[in-house]
XYZ file of C-alpha atoms in Angstrom:
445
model
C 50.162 22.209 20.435
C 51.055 22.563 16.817
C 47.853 23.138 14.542
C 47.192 22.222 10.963
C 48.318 23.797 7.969
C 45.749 25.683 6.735
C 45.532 23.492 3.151
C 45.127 20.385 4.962
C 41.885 22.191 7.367
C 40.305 23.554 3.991
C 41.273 19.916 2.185
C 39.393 18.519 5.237
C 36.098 21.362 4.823
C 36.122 21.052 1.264
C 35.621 16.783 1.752
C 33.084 17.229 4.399
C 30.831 19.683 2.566
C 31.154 17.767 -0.534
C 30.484 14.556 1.519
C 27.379 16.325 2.861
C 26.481 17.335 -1.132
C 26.520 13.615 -2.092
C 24.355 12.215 0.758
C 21.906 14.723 0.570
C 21.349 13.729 -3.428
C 22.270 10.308 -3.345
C 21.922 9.216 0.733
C 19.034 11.318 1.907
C 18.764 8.854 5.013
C 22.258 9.536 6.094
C 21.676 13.532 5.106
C 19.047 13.451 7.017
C 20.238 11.952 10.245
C 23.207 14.299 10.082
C 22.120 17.087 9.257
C 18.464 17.739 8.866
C 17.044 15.844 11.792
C 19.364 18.432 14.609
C 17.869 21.385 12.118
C 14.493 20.447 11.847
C 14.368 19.743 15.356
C 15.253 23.110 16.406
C 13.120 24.795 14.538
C 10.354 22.986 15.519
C 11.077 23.687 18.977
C 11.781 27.112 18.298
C 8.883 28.516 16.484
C 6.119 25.736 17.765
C 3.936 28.367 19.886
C 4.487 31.009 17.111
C 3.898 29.172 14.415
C 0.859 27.783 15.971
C -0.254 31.054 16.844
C -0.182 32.177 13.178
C -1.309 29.620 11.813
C -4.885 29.287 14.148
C -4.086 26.856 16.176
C -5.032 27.871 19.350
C -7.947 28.234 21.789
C -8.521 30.687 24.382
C -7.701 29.571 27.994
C -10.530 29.007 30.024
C -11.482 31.739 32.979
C -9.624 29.422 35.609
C -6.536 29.092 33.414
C -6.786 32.835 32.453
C -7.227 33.709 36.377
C -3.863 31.535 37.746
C -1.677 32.641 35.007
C -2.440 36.402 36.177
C -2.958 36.067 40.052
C -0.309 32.990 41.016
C 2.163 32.707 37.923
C 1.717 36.881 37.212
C 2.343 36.360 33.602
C 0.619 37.757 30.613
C -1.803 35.160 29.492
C -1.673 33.784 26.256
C -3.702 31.510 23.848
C -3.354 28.292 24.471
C -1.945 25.383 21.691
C -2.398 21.463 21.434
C 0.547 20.016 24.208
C 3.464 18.064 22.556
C 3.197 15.077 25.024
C 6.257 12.677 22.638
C 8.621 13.951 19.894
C 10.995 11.387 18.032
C 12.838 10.897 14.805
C 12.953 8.631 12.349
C 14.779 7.577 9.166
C 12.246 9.677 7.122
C 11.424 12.209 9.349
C 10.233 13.767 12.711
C 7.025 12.167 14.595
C 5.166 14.501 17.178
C 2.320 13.246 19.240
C -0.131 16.463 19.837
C -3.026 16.396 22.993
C -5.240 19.007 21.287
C -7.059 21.561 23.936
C -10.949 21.764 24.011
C -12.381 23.495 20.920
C -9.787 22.104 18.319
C -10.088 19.008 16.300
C -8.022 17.380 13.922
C -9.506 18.538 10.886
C -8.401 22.134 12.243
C -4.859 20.684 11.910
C -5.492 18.656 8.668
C -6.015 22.257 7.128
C -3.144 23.621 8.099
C -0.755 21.188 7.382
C 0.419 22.421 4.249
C 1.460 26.132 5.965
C 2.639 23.508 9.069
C 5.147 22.229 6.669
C 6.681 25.457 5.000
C 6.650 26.942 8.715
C 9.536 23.971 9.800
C 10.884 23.764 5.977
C 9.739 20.017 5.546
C 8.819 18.041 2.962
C 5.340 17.038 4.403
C 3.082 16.860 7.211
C 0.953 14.088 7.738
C -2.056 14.338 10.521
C -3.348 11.233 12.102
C -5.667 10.976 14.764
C -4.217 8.251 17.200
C -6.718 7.988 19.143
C -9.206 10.836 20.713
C -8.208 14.143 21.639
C -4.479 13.078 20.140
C -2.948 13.654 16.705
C 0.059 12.520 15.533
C 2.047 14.921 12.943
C 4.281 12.171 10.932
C 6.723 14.617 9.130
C 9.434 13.680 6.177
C 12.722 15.384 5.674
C 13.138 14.640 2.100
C 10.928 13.005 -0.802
C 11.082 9.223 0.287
C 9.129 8.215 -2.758
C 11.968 9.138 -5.201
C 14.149 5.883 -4.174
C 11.587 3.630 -2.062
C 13.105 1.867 0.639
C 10.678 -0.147 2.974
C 11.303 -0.114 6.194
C 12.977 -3.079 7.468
C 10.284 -4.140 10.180
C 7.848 -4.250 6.975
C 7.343 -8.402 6.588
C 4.070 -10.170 5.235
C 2.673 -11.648 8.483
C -1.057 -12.965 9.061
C -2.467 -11.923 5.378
C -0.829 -8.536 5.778
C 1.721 -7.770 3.280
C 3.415 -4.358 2.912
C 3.504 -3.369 -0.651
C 4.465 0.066 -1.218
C 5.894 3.050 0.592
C 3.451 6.063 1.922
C 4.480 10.011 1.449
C 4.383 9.940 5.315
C 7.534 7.297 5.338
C 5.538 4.329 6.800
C 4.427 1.334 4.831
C 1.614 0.957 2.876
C 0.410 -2.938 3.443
C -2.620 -4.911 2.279
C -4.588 -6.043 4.967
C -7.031 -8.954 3.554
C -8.548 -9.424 7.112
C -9.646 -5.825 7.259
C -9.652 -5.119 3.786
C -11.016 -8.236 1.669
C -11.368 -6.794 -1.941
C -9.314 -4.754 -3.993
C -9.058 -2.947 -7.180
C -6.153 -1.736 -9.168
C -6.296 0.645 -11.713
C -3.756 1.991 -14.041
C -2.627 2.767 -17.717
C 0.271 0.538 -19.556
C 3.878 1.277 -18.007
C 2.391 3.116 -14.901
C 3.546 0.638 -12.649
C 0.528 -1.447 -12.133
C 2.460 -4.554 -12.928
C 5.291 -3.300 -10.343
C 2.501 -3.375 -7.366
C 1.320 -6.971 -8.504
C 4.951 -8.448 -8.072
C 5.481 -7.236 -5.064
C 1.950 -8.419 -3.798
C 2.461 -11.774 -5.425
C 6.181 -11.658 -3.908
C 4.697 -11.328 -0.262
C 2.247 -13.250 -0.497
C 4.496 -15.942 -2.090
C 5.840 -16.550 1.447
C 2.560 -16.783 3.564
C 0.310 -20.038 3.757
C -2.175 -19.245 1.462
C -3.609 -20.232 -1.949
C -2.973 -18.382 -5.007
C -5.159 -18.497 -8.311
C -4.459 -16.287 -10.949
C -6.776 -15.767 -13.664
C -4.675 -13.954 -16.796
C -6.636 -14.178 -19.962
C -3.613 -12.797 -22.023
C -2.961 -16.112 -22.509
C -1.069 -16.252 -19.163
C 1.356 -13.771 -20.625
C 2.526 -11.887 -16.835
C 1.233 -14.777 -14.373
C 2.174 -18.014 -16.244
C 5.827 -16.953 -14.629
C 4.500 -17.682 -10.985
C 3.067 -20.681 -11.808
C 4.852 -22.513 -9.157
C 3.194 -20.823 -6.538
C -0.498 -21.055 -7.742
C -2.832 -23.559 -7.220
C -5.306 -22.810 -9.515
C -4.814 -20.915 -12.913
C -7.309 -19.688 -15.970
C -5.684 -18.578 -19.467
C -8.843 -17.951 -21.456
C -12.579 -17.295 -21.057
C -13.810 -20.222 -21.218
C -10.393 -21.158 -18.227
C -11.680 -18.465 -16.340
C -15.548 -19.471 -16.457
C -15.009 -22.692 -15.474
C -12.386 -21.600 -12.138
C -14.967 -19.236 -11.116
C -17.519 -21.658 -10.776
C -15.223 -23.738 -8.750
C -14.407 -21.189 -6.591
C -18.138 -20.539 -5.874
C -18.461 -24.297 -5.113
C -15.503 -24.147 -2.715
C -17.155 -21.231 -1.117
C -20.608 -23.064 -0.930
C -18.648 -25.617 0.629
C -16.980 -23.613 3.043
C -19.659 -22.397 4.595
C -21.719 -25.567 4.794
C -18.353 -26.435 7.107
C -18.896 -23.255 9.400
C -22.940 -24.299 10.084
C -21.533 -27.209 10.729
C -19.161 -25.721 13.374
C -21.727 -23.121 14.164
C -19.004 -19.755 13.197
C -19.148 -17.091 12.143
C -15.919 -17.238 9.919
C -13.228 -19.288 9.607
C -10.997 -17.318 11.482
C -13.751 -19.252 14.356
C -13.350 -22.731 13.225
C -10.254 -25.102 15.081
C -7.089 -24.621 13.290
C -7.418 -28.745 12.369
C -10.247 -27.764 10.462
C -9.766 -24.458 8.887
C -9.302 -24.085 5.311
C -6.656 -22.227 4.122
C -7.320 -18.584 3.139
C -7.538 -17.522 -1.363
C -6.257 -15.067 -2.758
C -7.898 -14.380 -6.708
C -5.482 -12.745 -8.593
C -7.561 -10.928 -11.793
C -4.772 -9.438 -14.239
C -7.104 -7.656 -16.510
C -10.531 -7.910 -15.802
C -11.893 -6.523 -19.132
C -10.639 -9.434 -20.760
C -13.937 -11.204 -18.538
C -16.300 -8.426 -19.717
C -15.892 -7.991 -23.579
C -17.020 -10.398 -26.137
C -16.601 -10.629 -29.675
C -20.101 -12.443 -30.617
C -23.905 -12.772 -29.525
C -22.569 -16.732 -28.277
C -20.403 -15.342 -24.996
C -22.661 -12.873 -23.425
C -24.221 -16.131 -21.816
C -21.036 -17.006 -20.115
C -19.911 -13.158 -19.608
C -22.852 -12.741 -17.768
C -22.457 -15.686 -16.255
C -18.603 -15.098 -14.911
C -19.535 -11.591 -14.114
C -22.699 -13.161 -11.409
C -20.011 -15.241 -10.072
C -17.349 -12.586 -9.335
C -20.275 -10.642 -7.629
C -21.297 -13.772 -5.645
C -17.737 -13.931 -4.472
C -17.284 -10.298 -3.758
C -20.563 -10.304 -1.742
C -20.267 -13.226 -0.088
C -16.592 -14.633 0.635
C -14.689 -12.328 2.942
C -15.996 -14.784 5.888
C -14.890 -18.077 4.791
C -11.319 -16.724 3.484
C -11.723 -15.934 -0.490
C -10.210 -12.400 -1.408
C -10.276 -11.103 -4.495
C -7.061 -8.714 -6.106
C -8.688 -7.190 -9.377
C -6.172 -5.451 -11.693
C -7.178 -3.293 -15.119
C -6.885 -0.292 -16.890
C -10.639 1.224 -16.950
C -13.392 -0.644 -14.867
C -17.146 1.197 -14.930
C -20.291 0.854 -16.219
C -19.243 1.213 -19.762
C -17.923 -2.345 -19.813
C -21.048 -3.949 -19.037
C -23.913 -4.986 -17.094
C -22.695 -5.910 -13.646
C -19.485 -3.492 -13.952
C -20.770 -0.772 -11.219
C -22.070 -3.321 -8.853
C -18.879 -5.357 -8.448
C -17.071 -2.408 -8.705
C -18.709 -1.655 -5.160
C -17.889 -4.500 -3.392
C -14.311 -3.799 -4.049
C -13.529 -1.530 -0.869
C -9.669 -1.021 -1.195
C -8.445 1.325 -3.958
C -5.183 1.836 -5.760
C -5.393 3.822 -8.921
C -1.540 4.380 -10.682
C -1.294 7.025 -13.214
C -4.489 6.920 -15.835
C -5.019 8.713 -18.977
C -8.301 10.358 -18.286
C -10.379 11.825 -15.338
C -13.314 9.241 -16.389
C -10.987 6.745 -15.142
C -10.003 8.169 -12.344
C -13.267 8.820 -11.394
C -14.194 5.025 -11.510
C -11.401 4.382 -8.895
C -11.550 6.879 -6.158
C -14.973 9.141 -6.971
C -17.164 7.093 -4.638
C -14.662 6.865 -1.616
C -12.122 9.487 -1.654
C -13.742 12.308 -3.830
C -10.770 14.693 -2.775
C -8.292 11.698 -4.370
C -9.149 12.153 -7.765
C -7.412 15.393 -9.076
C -4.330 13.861 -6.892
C -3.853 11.187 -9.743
C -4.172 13.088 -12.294
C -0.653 14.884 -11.526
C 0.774 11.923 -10.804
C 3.936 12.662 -12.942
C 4.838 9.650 -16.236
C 8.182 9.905 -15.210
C 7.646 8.123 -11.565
C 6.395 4.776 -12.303
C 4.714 3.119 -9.191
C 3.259 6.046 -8.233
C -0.499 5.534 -7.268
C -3.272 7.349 -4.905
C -4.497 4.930 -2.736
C -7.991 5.790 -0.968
C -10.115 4.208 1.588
C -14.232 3.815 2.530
C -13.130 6.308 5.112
C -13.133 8.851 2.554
C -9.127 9.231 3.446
C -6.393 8.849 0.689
C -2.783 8.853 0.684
C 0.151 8.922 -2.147
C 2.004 5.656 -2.231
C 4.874 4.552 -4.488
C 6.448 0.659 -4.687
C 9.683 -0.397 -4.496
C 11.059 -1.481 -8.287
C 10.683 -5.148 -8.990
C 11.409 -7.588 -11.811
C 8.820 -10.367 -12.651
C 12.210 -12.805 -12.413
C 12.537 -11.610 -9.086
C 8.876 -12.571 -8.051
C 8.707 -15.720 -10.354
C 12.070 -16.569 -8.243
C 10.229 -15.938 -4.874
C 7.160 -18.412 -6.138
C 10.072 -20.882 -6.935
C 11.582 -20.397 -3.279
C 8.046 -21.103 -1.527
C 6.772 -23.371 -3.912
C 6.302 -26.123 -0.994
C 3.904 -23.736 0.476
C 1.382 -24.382 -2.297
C -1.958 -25.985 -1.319
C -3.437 -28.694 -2.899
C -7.372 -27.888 -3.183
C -9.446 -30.435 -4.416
C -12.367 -28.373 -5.732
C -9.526 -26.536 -7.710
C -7.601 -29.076 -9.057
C -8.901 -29.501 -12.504
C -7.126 -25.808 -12.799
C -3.596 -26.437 -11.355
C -1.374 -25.066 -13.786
C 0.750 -27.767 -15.513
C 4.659 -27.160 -14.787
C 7.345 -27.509 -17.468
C 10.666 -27.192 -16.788
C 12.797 -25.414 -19.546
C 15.296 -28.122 -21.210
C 19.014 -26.985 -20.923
C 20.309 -26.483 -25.125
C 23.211 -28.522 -25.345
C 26.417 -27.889 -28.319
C 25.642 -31.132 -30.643
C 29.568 -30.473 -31.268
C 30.613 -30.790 -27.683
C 29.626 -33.793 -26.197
C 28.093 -33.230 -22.445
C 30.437 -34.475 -19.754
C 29.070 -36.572 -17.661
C 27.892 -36.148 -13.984
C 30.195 -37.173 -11.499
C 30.312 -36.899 -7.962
């Protein structure tokens, strides 16, 4: 058997190691499944006693264990670490599923995650508890937040719609039935915007009512008109929708005493109204005033969003609040809607103060993590739960033709609500400029 020159097998080296140079910089999925996955996994399975040895992890074995190991198995016996019961890979990474011995809890391996991940030369360790006396270590290979990619099983379904991508690899997805209210927080070109497309983009595609209230003069949402069944432009817009949505939810739940529920969620599907989601763009805009005349009706839009906030989770009204600072110092009522407002997501600010007013009163830890969020990554935000737990999060880029293009697709979806309609947004559609030299030919078929 005749064997290669030896140009053509160094040709051949040369292509696969520079093949191998370009995925890892420019394909870290395929990098990863080639060659980091096999690597990591060895070394994980390798070192795991070892390096959980060093690093703490381990209990003594109790007298019974101690006694068998010695008498029956006549081996030296040894401290004893959490049992890997499932190990798997993903696209992003490595998942292990831990059964953690008596006298070890999670938040033993929550501390040592960061010498966890330098141990097996990762690029983080994630610990969640799956469910008790389990913890599942969610590892990534590579940085996917530099070029997010969701994963493909990440749909909107049932008022969950996946918006961003976690530091762990799995989806980050807004949950309205768990999670009814939201704020967003962020300075200009931090990607704020970017997370409202793709929110508006998923939930573009479910059966539910959109009303955006943009007093820029409609600048950002006047685009996805199509899809929204309600829509304020001004003060006095927004005044006037917000007192109509407070109606409609007076209304709703005269409709579940009727039914004797508890939500909607309990009433017959012939019945049930569908589920709204309030889109604020920048909610200062409700707050500040310019005279003595519109701190009647500032007040007055400011009781109503509280109502809502307070109130409206059972019969289907969500609200998605979006601005750059929100505290006390933009009014009365600031601090106590601000509460009501459970899920956080707070994009790169320019002070501590602000992000303070995000993530201080949940996720204390959460707060210096947004302060390094880097200007050159827009997207990037901390998002942080009543749980007190927080994780870095990052969305896919998105144009608002894009989204407005998504709100043109499932414009059929829109519902018509009566309570609402005095707000529908009027559509236009943009007349085609024809060459008064050229006359038009006409339409044939």
């Amino acid at each position: 058997m005749t064997s290669l020159p030896l140009w053509v097998e160094g040709s051949c080296a040369l292509a696969g190691t520079g093949g191998l140079y370009y995925a890892k910089h420019h394909a870290p999925r395929v990098y990863w499944s080639l060659v980091g996955f096999p690597v990591t996994w060895y070394r994980f399975t390798y070192s795991y006693a070892s390096t959980m040895e060093v690093c703490g992890l381990t209990v003594q074995p109790t007298r019974l264990r101690a006694f068998m190991t010695r008498t029956v198995a006549r081996r030296e016996v040894r401290p004893v670490a959490p049992k890997i019961r499932k190990v798997r890979g993903t696209s992003t990474g490595l998942r292990v599923t831990l059964r953690l011995p008596a006298g070890l809890a999670p938040a033993d391996i929550i501390t040592a995650s960061e010498r966890l991940r330098h141990a097996w030369g990762v690029r983080s360790v994630t610990v969640v508890e799956s469910k008790p006396g389990f913890v599942e270590l969610r590892m990534t290979g590579y940085d996917v937040l530099r070029r997010v990619r969701l994963p493909r099983s990440a749909r909107p379904r049932d008022l969950v719609v996946p918006v961003a991508m976690r530091e762990d690899g799995t989806a980050f997805v807004r949950d309205y039935r768990a999670v009814p209210h939201a704020l967003t927080l962020g300075a200009n070109q931090s990607g704020k915007s970017m997370y409202q497309r793709n929110l508006i983009k998923g939930l573009a595609s479910l059966r539910v009512a959109l009303v955006g209230i943009d007093c820029k003069r409609g600048v950002e949402q006047s685009r996805y008109a199509s899809r929204l069944s309600a829509f304020a432009t001004t003060p006095d817009e927004a005044s006037g929708l917000l007192d109509a949505l407070v109606g409609e939810m007076e209304s709703r739940f005269d409709l579940l005493k009727e039914h004797q529920a508890g939500d909607v969620w309990e009433l017959p599907g012939k019945v049930r109204p569908v589920p709204i989601v309030v889109l604020v763009d920048e909610i200062a805009e409700l707050f500040l005033i310019a005279t003595k005349k519109d701190e009647e009706r500032r007040d007055r839009m400011v009781t109503q969003l509280i109502r809502l906030s307070q109130m409206s989770r059972a019969i289907g009204i969500f609200l998605e609040i979006c601005g750059q600072r929100f505290g006390s110092d933009l009014g009365k009522g600031a601090t106590t809607l601000r509460a009501q407002l459970t899920g956080r997501v707070v994009h790169r600010v320019n002070d501590k103060q602000t992000a303070d007013m995000g993530l201080g009163d949940i996720a204390p830890d959460a707060v210096a993590a947004v302060t390094t969020i880097p200007s050159d990554r827009p997207g990037t935000a901390v998002a942080g739960d009543t749980s007190g737990g927080w994780s870095r999060i990052r969305t896919p880029e998105i144009t608002a033709e894009e989204t407005a293009a998504a709100c043109a697709r499932f414009a059929d979806l829109t519902p018509r609500i009566p309570s609402l309609a005095a707000f529908r947004p009027a559509l236009t559609t943009t007349p085609v400029a024809v060459d008064p030299v050229v006359k038009p030919r006409p339409i044939t078929d």
